[in-house]
PDB file of C-alpha atoms in Angstrom:
ATOM      1  CA  ILE A  19      91.675-128.320   5.023  1.00 72.00           C
ATOM      2  CA  TYR A  20      93.031-131.069   2.930  1.00 72.00           C
ATOM      3  CA  ASP A  21      92.041-132.089  -0.508  1.00 71.00           C
ATOM      4  CA  VAL A  22      92.464-135.743  -0.165  1.00 71.00           C
ATOM      5  CA  ARG A  23      92.532-135.958  -4.065  1.00 71.00           C
ATOM      6  CA  THR A  24      95.723-134.009  -4.311  1.00 71.00           C
ATOM      7  CA  ALA A  25      96.860-134.444  -0.783  1.00 66.00           C
ATOM      8  CA  SER A  26      97.455-130.743  -0.513  1.00 64.00           C
ATOM      9  CA  LYS A  27      96.312-128.128   2.490  1.00 62.00           C
ATOM     10  CA  ASN A  28      94.574-124.947   1.924  1.00 65.00           C
ATOM     11  CA  LEU A  29      94.031-122.542   4.687  1.00 56.00           C
ATOM     12  CA  LEU A  30      90.945-121.032   3.457  1.00 63.00           C
ATOM     13  CA  PHE A  31      90.163-118.539   5.821  1.00 64.00           C
ATOM     14  CA  SER A  32      90.572-117.318   9.469  1.00 69.00           C
ATOM     15  CA  GLN A  33      89.009-115.363  12.016  1.00 73.00           C
ATOM     16  CA  ASP A  34      88.988-114.004  15.515  1.00 79.00           C
ATOM     17  CA  ALA A  35      87.185-116.299  17.543  1.00 86.00           C
ATOM     18  CA  ASP A  36      88.237-120.293  17.803  1.00 91.00           C
ATOM     19  CA  ILE A  37      86.671-122.530  15.589  1.00 92.00           C
ATOM     20  CA  ASN A  38      85.483-125.546  17.849  1.00 93.00           C
ATOM     21  CA  CYS A  39      83.839-127.855  15.161  1.00 94.00           C
ATOM     22  CA  SER A  40      82.890-128.254  11.577  1.00 93.00           C
ATOM     23  CA  ALA A  41      80.710-130.472   9.519  1.00 93.00           C
ATOM     24  CA  LEU A  42      80.794-131.176   5.769  1.00 91.00           C
ATOM     25  CA  ASN A  43      77.336-130.923   3.894  1.00 91.00           C
ATOM     26  CA  PRO A  44      76.842-134.448   2.452  1.00 90.00           C
ATOM     27  CA  ASN A  45      76.305-132.566  -0.689  1.00 86.00           C
ATOM     28  CA  GLN A  46      79.922-131.984  -0.386  1.00 85.00           C
ATOM     29  CA  GLY A  47      79.752-128.130  -1.548  1.00 85.00           C
ATOM     30  CA  GLU A  48      79.734-126.633   1.885  1.00 88.00           C
ATOM     31  CA  ILE A  49      81.597-126.830   5.103  1.00 91.00           C
ATOM     32  CA  ILE A  50      79.944-125.427   8.312  1.00 92.00           C
ATOM     33  CA  PHE A  51      81.852-124.096  11.221  1.00 94.00           C
ATOM     34  CA  GLY A  52      81.216-123.419  14.895  1.00 95.00           C
ATOM     35  CA  ASP A  53      83.062-121.076  17.089  1.00 95.00           C
ATOM     36  CA  SER A  54      83.623-119.950  20.523  1.00 94.00           C
ATOM     37  CA  GLN A  55      81.388-116.894  20.252  1.00 94.00           C
ATOM     38  CA  GLY A  56      78.181-118.815  18.919  1.00 94.00           C
ATOM     39  CA  ASN A  57      78.467-118.057  15.362  1.00 94.00           C
ATOM     40  CA  ILE A  58      77.845-120.546  12.567  1.00 93.00           C
ATOM     41  CA  LYS A  59      79.215-119.687   9.216  1.00 92.00           C
ATOM     42  CA  VAL A  60      78.859-121.602   6.061  1.00 90.00           C
ATOM     43  CA  PHE A  61      81.932-121.429   3.811  1.00 88.00           C
ATOM     44  CA  ASP A  62      81.361-122.451   0.438  1.00 86.00           C
ATOM     45  CA  VAL A  63      84.024-124.858  -1.148  1.00 82.00           C
ATOM     46  CA  THR A  64      83.690-123.707  -4.683  1.00 80.00           C
ATOM     47  CA  ALA A  65      83.421-120.137  -4.285  1.00 82.00           C
ATOM     48  CA  ASN A  66      86.145-120.552  -1.296  1.00 81.00           C
ATOM     49  CA  LYS A  67      84.412-118.078   0.870  1.00 85.00           C
ATOM     50  CA  ILE A  68      82.121-117.725   3.712  1.00 87.00           C
ATOM     51  CA  ASN A  69      78.651-117.007   2.194  1.00 85.00           C
ATOM     52  CA  THR A  70      76.369-117.155   5.660  1.00 86.00           C
ATOM     53  CA  THR A  71      77.038-116.298   9.226  1.00 89.00           C
ATOM     54  CA  LEU A  72      74.508-116.880  11.878  1.00 90.00           C
ATOM     55  CA  CYS A  73      75.090-116.129  15.433  1.00 92.00           C
ATOM     56  CA  VAL A  74      72.607-118.701  17.585  1.00 91.00           C
ATOM     57  CA  SER A  75      74.231-118.242  20.939  1.00 89.00           C
ATOM     58  CA  LYS A  76      75.877-114.930  21.598  1.00 90.00           C
ATOM     59  CA  GLY A  77      79.053-115.419  23.496  1.00 93.00           C
ATOM     60  CA  VAL A  78      78.233-119.082  24.207  1.00 95.00           C
ATOM     61  CA  GLY A  79      80.755-121.718  22.092  1.00 95.00           C
ATOM     62  CA  ILE A  80      79.191-124.057  19.672  1.00 96.00           C
ATOM     63  CA  ARG A  81      80.501-127.661  20.821  1.00 96.00           C
ATOM     64  CA  SER A  82      79.528-129.942  17.546  1.00 97.00           C
ATOM     65  CA  LEU A  83      77.489-129.908  14.512  1.00 96.00           C
ATOM     66  CA  ALA A  84      76.055-132.706  12.652  1.00 96.00           C
ATOM     67  CA  PHE A  85      74.178-133.071   9.379  1.00 94.00           C
ATOM     68  CA  SER A  86      71.304-135.381   8.614  1.00 92.00           C
ATOM     69  CA  LEU A  87      72.351-137.967   5.777  1.00 91.00           C
ATOM     70  CA  ASP A  88      70.003-136.153   3.409  1.00 89.00           C
ATOM     71  CA  ALA A  89      71.660-132.774   4.359  1.00 89.00           C
ATOM     72  CA  THR A  90      67.897-131.363   5.391  1.00 88.00           C
ATOM     73  CA  LEU A  91      68.614-131.070   8.821  1.00 90.00           C
ATOM     74  CA  LEU A  92      71.700-129.553  10.988  1.00 93.00           C
ATOM     75  CA  ALA A  93      72.198-130.095  14.755  1.00 95.00           C
ATOM     76  CA  VAL A  94      73.829-127.597  16.764  1.00 96.00           C
ATOM     77  CA  VAL A  95      74.826-127.997  20.518  1.00 96.00           C
ATOM     78  CA  ASP A  96      76.774-125.614  22.899  1.00 96.00           C
ATOM     79  CA  SER A  97      78.376-124.985  25.932  1.00 95.00           C
ATOM     80  CA  ILE A  98      75.497-124.534  28.326  1.00 95.00           C
ATOM     81  CA  GLY A  99      73.572-127.603  27.257  1.00 95.00           C
ATOM     82  CA  TYR A 100      71.226-126.384  24.349  1.00 96.00           C
ATOM     83  CA  LEU A 101      70.181-128.183  21.108  1.00 95.00           C
ATOM     84  CA  ARG A 102      69.164-126.494  18.205  1.00 94.00           C
ATOM     85  CA  THR A 103      67.880-127.725  14.910  1.00 92.00           C
ATOM     86  CA  LEU A 104      68.184-125.808  11.546  1.00 90.00           C
ATOM     87  CA  THR A 105      67.605-126.319   7.872  1.00 85.00           C
ATOM     88  CA  ILE A 106      69.882-125.072   5.555  1.00 80.00           C
ATOM     89  CA  SER A 107      68.433-124.146   2.001  1.00 75.00           C
ATOM     90  CA  GLN A 108      69.976-124.518  -1.630  1.00 67.00           C
ATOM     91  CA  ALA A 109      70.656-121.033  -1.239  1.00 58.00           C
ATOM     92  CA  GLU A 110      72.935-121.526   1.903  1.00 65.00           C
ATOM     93  CA  VAL A 111      70.092-119.905   4.131  1.00 73.00           C
ATOM     94  CA  LEU A 112      70.109-121.370   7.789  1.00 82.00           C
ATOM     95  CA  THR A 113      66.861-121.325   9.349  1.00 84.00           C
ATOM     96  CA  GLU A 114      66.565-122.294  12.948  1.00 83.00           C
ATOM     97  CA  MET A 115      63.700-124.872  13.663  1.00 85.00           C
ATOM     98  CA  ASN A 116      63.874-125.755  17.272  1.00 85.00           C
ATOM     99  CA  SER A 117      65.784-124.588  20.445  1.00 90.00           C
ATOM    100  CA  ARG A 118      65.783-126.243  23.787  1.00 91.00           C
ATOM    101  CA  LYS A 119      68.127-126.871  26.857  1.00 95.00           C
ATOM    102  CA  ILE A 120      68.533-130.751  26.932  1.00 95.00           C
ATOM    103  CA  HIS A 121      71.615-131.107  29.323  1.00 96.00           C
ATOM    104  CA  ASP A 122      72.713-129.684  32.724  1.00 92.00           C
ATOM    105  CA  ASP A 123      76.425-129.226  31.529  1.00 94.00           C
ATOM    106  CA  TYR A 124      78.525-128.956  28.509  1.00 92.00           C
ATOM    107  CA  ILE A 125      77.217-131.107  25.244  1.00 97.00           C
ATOM    108  CA  LEU A 126      80.048-132.403  23.799  1.00 97.00           C
ATOM    109  CA  ASN A 127      78.715-134.060  20.724  1.00 97.00           C
ATOM    110  CA  VAL A 128      75.911-134.579  18.330  1.00 97.00           C
ATOM    111  CA  CYS A 129      74.963-137.272  15.821  1.00 96.00           C
ATOM    112  CA  ILE A 130      72.027-138.053  13.669  1.00 95.00           C
ATOM    113  CA  SER A 131      71.232-141.754  12.563  1.00 95.00           C
ATOM    114  CA  ASN A 132      71.553-142.531   8.883  1.00 93.00           C
ATOM    115  CA  ASP A 133      67.819-143.202   8.883  1.00 93.00           C
ATOM    116  CA  LYS A 134      67.102-140.008  10.379  1.00 92.00           C
ATOM    117  CA  LYS A 135      65.008-141.290  13.038  1.00 93.00           C
ATOM    118  CA  PHE A 136      67.223-140.393  16.158  1.00 95.00           C
ATOM    119  CA  LEU A 137      69.291-137.499  17.214  1.00 96.00           C
ATOM    120  CA  ILE A 138      71.853-138.324  19.928  1.00 97.00           C
ATOM    121  CA  THR A 139      73.909-136.175  22.400  1.00 97.00           C
ATOM    122  CA  SER A 140      76.566-136.622  24.710  1.00 97.00           C
ATOM    123  CA  SER A 141      77.517-134.246  27.353  1.00 97.00           C
ATOM    124  CA  ALA A 142      79.982-133.556  30.423  1.00 96.00           C
ATOM    125  CA  ASP A 143      76.835-134.322  32.980  1.00 96.00           C
ATOM    126  CA  LYS A 144      77.937-138.110  32.125  1.00 97.00           C
ATOM    127  CA  THR A 145      74.974-138.874  30.125  1.00 97.00           C
ATOM    128  CA  ILE A 146      73.676-139.808  26.758  1.00 97.00           C
ATOM    129  CA  LYS A 147      70.450-138.409  25.587  1.00 97.00           C
ATOM    130  CA  VAL A 148      68.602-139.941  22.593  1.00 97.00           C
ATOM    131  CA  PHE A 149      65.654-138.157  20.838  1.00 95.00           C
ATOM    132  CA  GLU A 150      63.359-138.902  18.139  1.00 94.00           C
ATOM    133  CA  LEU A 151      63.126-137.205  14.834  1.00 91.00           C
ATOM    134  CA  MET A 152      59.396-136.832  13.969  1.00 84.00           C
ATOM    135  CA  ASP A 153      57.576-135.204  11.244  1.00 71.00           C
ATOM    136  CA  LYS A 154      58.802-131.482  10.097  1.00 60.00           C
ATOM    137  CA  ASN A 155      61.815-132.014  11.974  1.00 65.00           C
ATOM    138  CA  VAL A 156      60.088-132.214  15.426  1.00 75.00           C
ATOM    139  CA  ILE A 157      61.892-134.062  18.145  1.00 86.00           C
ATOM    140  CA  ARG A 158      61.054-135.698  20.905  1.00 90.00           C
ATOM    141  CA  GLU A 159      62.937-136.960  23.866  1.00 89.00           C
ATOM    142  CA  ASP A 160      63.036-140.781  23.916  1.00 92.00           C
ATOM    143  CA  LYS A 161      65.639-142.047  26.557  1.00 95.00           C
ATOM    144  CA  THR A 162      68.734-141.121  28.645  1.00 96.00           C
ATOM    145  CA  LEU A 163      71.581-143.576  28.665  1.00 97.00           C
ATOM    146  CA  PHE A 164      73.847-143.862  32.058  1.00 97.00           C
ATOM    147  CA  GLY A 165      77.004-145.951  32.588  1.00 96.00           C
ATOM    148  CA  HIS A 166      79.657-143.629  32.045  1.00 96.00           C
ATOM    149  CA  THR A 167      81.088-142.122  35.322  1.00 94.00           C
ATOM    150  CA  LYS A 168      82.816-139.028  33.647  1.00 94.00           C
ATOM    151  CA  TRP A 169      82.555-136.735  30.643  1.00 96.00           C
ATOM    152  CA  VAL A 170      81.170-138.589  27.492  1.00 97.00           C
ATOM    153  CA  TRP A 171      83.332-137.033  24.902  1.00 96.00           C
ATOM    154  CA  ASP A 172      82.523-138.706  21.707  1.00 96.00           C
ATOM    155  CA  ILE A 173      79.425-140.839  20.101  1.00 97.00           C
ATOM    156  CA  ASP A 174      79.019-142.295  16.616  1.00 95.00           C
ATOM    157  CA  VAL A 175      76.218-143.991  15.356  1.00 95.00           C
ATOM    158  CA  LEU A 176      76.736-147.119  13.168  1.00 95.00           C
ATOM    159  CA  SER A 177      75.680-147.362   9.519  1.00 92.00           C
ATOM    160  CA  ASP A 178      73.009-149.731  10.388  1.00 93.00           C
ATOM    161  CA  SER A 179      71.279-146.794  12.499  1.00 94.00           C
ATOM    162  CA  LYS A 180      70.829-149.497  15.432  1.00 95.00           C
ATOM    163  CA  HIS A 181      74.066-149.269  17.362  1.00 96.00           C
ATOM    164  CA  LEU A 182      75.860-146.534  19.066  1.00 96.00           C
ATOM    165  CA  LEU A 183      79.339-146.245  20.272  1.00 97.00           C
ATOM    166  CA  SER A 184      80.396-143.826  23.193  1.00 97.00           C
ATOM    167  CA  VAL A 185      83.756-142.974  24.596  1.00 95.00           C
ATOM    168  CA  SER A 186      84.499-141.181  28.150  1.00 95.00           C
ATOM    169  CA  THR A 187      87.388-140.282  30.121  1.00 91.00           C
ATOM    170  CA  ASP A 188      86.435-143.236  32.407  1.00 90.00           C
ATOM    171  CA  GLY A 189      88.293-145.215  30.223  1.00 89.00           C
ATOM    172  CA  PHE A 190      85.366-146.827  28.602  1.00 92.00           C
ATOM    173  CA  LEU A 191      84.272-147.319  25.057  1.00 94.00           C
ATOM    174  CA  LYS A 192      80.667-148.471  25.106  1.00 96.00           C
ATOM    175  CA  CYS A 193      78.309-150.168  22.347  1.00 97.00           C
ATOM    176  CA  TRP A 194      74.741-149.404  22.847  1.00 98.00           C
ATOM    177  CA  ARG A 195      71.070-150.259  21.130  1.00 96.00           C
ATOM    178  CA  VAL A 196      69.625-146.980  19.914  1.00 96.00           C
ATOM    179  CA  ASP A 197      65.976-148.296  19.951  1.00 93.00           C
ATOM    180  CA  ASN A 198      65.996-149.660  23.744  1.00 94.00           C
ATOM    181  CA  GLY A 199      69.065-148.176  25.180  1.00 95.00           C
ATOM    182  CA  CYS A 200      70.535-151.399  26.369  1.00 96.00           C
ATOM    183  CA  LEU A 201      74.268-151.799  26.872  1.00 97.00           C
ATOM    184  CA  VAL A 202      75.716-154.482  24.240  1.00 97.00           C
ATOM    185  CA  LYS A 203      79.425-154.494  24.801  1.00 95.00           C
ATOM    186  CA  GLU A 204      81.914-152.631  26.432  1.00 93.00           C
ATOM    187  CA  TYR A 205      85.796-152.298  26.640  1.00 91.00           C
ATOM    188  CA  TYR A 206      87.866-150.666  29.498  1.00 88.00           C
ATOM    189  CA  ASN A 207      91.331-149.085  28.736  1.00 80.00           C
ATOM    190  CA  ALA A 208      92.408-149.640  31.973  1.00 70.00           C
ATOM    191  CA  TYR A 209      96.117-150.154  32.171  1.00 70.00           C
ATOM    192  CA  ARG A 210      98.967-150.252  29.946  1.00 72.00           C
ATOM    193  CA  VAL A 211     102.282-152.448  30.726  1.00 75.00           C
ATOM    194  CA  SER A 212     105.901-150.845  30.792  1.00 78.00           C
ATOM    195  CA  ASN A 213     109.034-152.884  29.815  1.00 83.00           C
ATOM    196  CA  ASP A 214     109.911-153.397  33.209  1.00 85.00           C
ATOM    197  CA  GLY A 215     106.561-155.274  33.780  1.00 79.00           C
ATOM    198  CA  LYS A 216     104.648-152.062  35.780  1.00 78.00           C
ATOM    199  CA  LYS A 217     101.181-151.570  35.260  1.00 71.00           C
ATOM    200  CA  HIS A 218     100.332-147.762  34.691  1.00 70.00           C
ATOM    201  CA  LEU A 219      96.719-146.672  34.442  1.00 66.00           C
ATOM    202  CA  LYS A 220      96.163-145.218  30.927  1.00 73.00           C
ATOM    203  CA  LYS A 221      94.262-142.100  30.012  1.00 78.00           C
ATOM    204  CA  GLY A 222      90.549-142.254  28.895  1.00 85.00           C
ATOM    205  CA  PHE A 223      89.221-141.640  25.462  1.00 88.00           C
ATOM    206  CA  VAL A 224      88.253-138.585  24.074  1.00 90.00           C
ATOM    207  CA  ALA A 225      87.072-139.509  20.435  1.00 91.00           C
ATOM    208  CA  VAL A 226      85.683-142.253  18.269  1.00 91.00           C
ATOM    209  CA  ALA A 227      85.094-142.864  14.792  1.00 86.00           C
ATOM    210  CA  VAL A 228      83.814-145.929  12.658  1.00 85.00           C
ATOM    211  CA  LYS A 229      84.070-146.576   9.083  1.00 78.00           C
ATOM    212  CA  ASP A 230      81.516-149.633   8.694  1.00 73.00           C
ATOM    213  CA  ARG A 231      80.284-149.404   5.347  1.00 65.00           C
TER     214      ARG A 231
END
């Protein structure tokens, strides 16, 4: 973990299981880790230790984690297509609210819009699913976005909560409207040209990150 204020790196803990993903609590006080054995761990940055461990999918890897901007909701997705929503209290107690299978293959990423109206997932089944977040953290499936022809590795919602970016190993970066699911624009990372003028097929995208605020 790097402290950007000092440019120093601190290895704060280690464990036997592979760590697949992490998410920083918007309160800047905790980092949540998901591992290959289905465990979620809450690391207290100030105390420099793990305070809470919760197994949500024994033996099944956690693939991605995402907080809502107000830190009241944590979304967790795994390798067999399940989405779970949890709350985290000020005492760092994790409480599972919902659990449901939503994809037929690996879920690769999850994100929550800044306005907390939408929860979005991407999967190895080549689809993106959009859910509405209702009162009391109830989720309702809203739409499925089709268009990628290979694994959809990563997604990110813009700060306006209206637009979504997705990337895939099919070589496409796509921009979607979150409310109606319409494709706004796409970019194809098709070829690179070597010094001798020859075209070479480029590899697909596996990550996207946006800083637009």
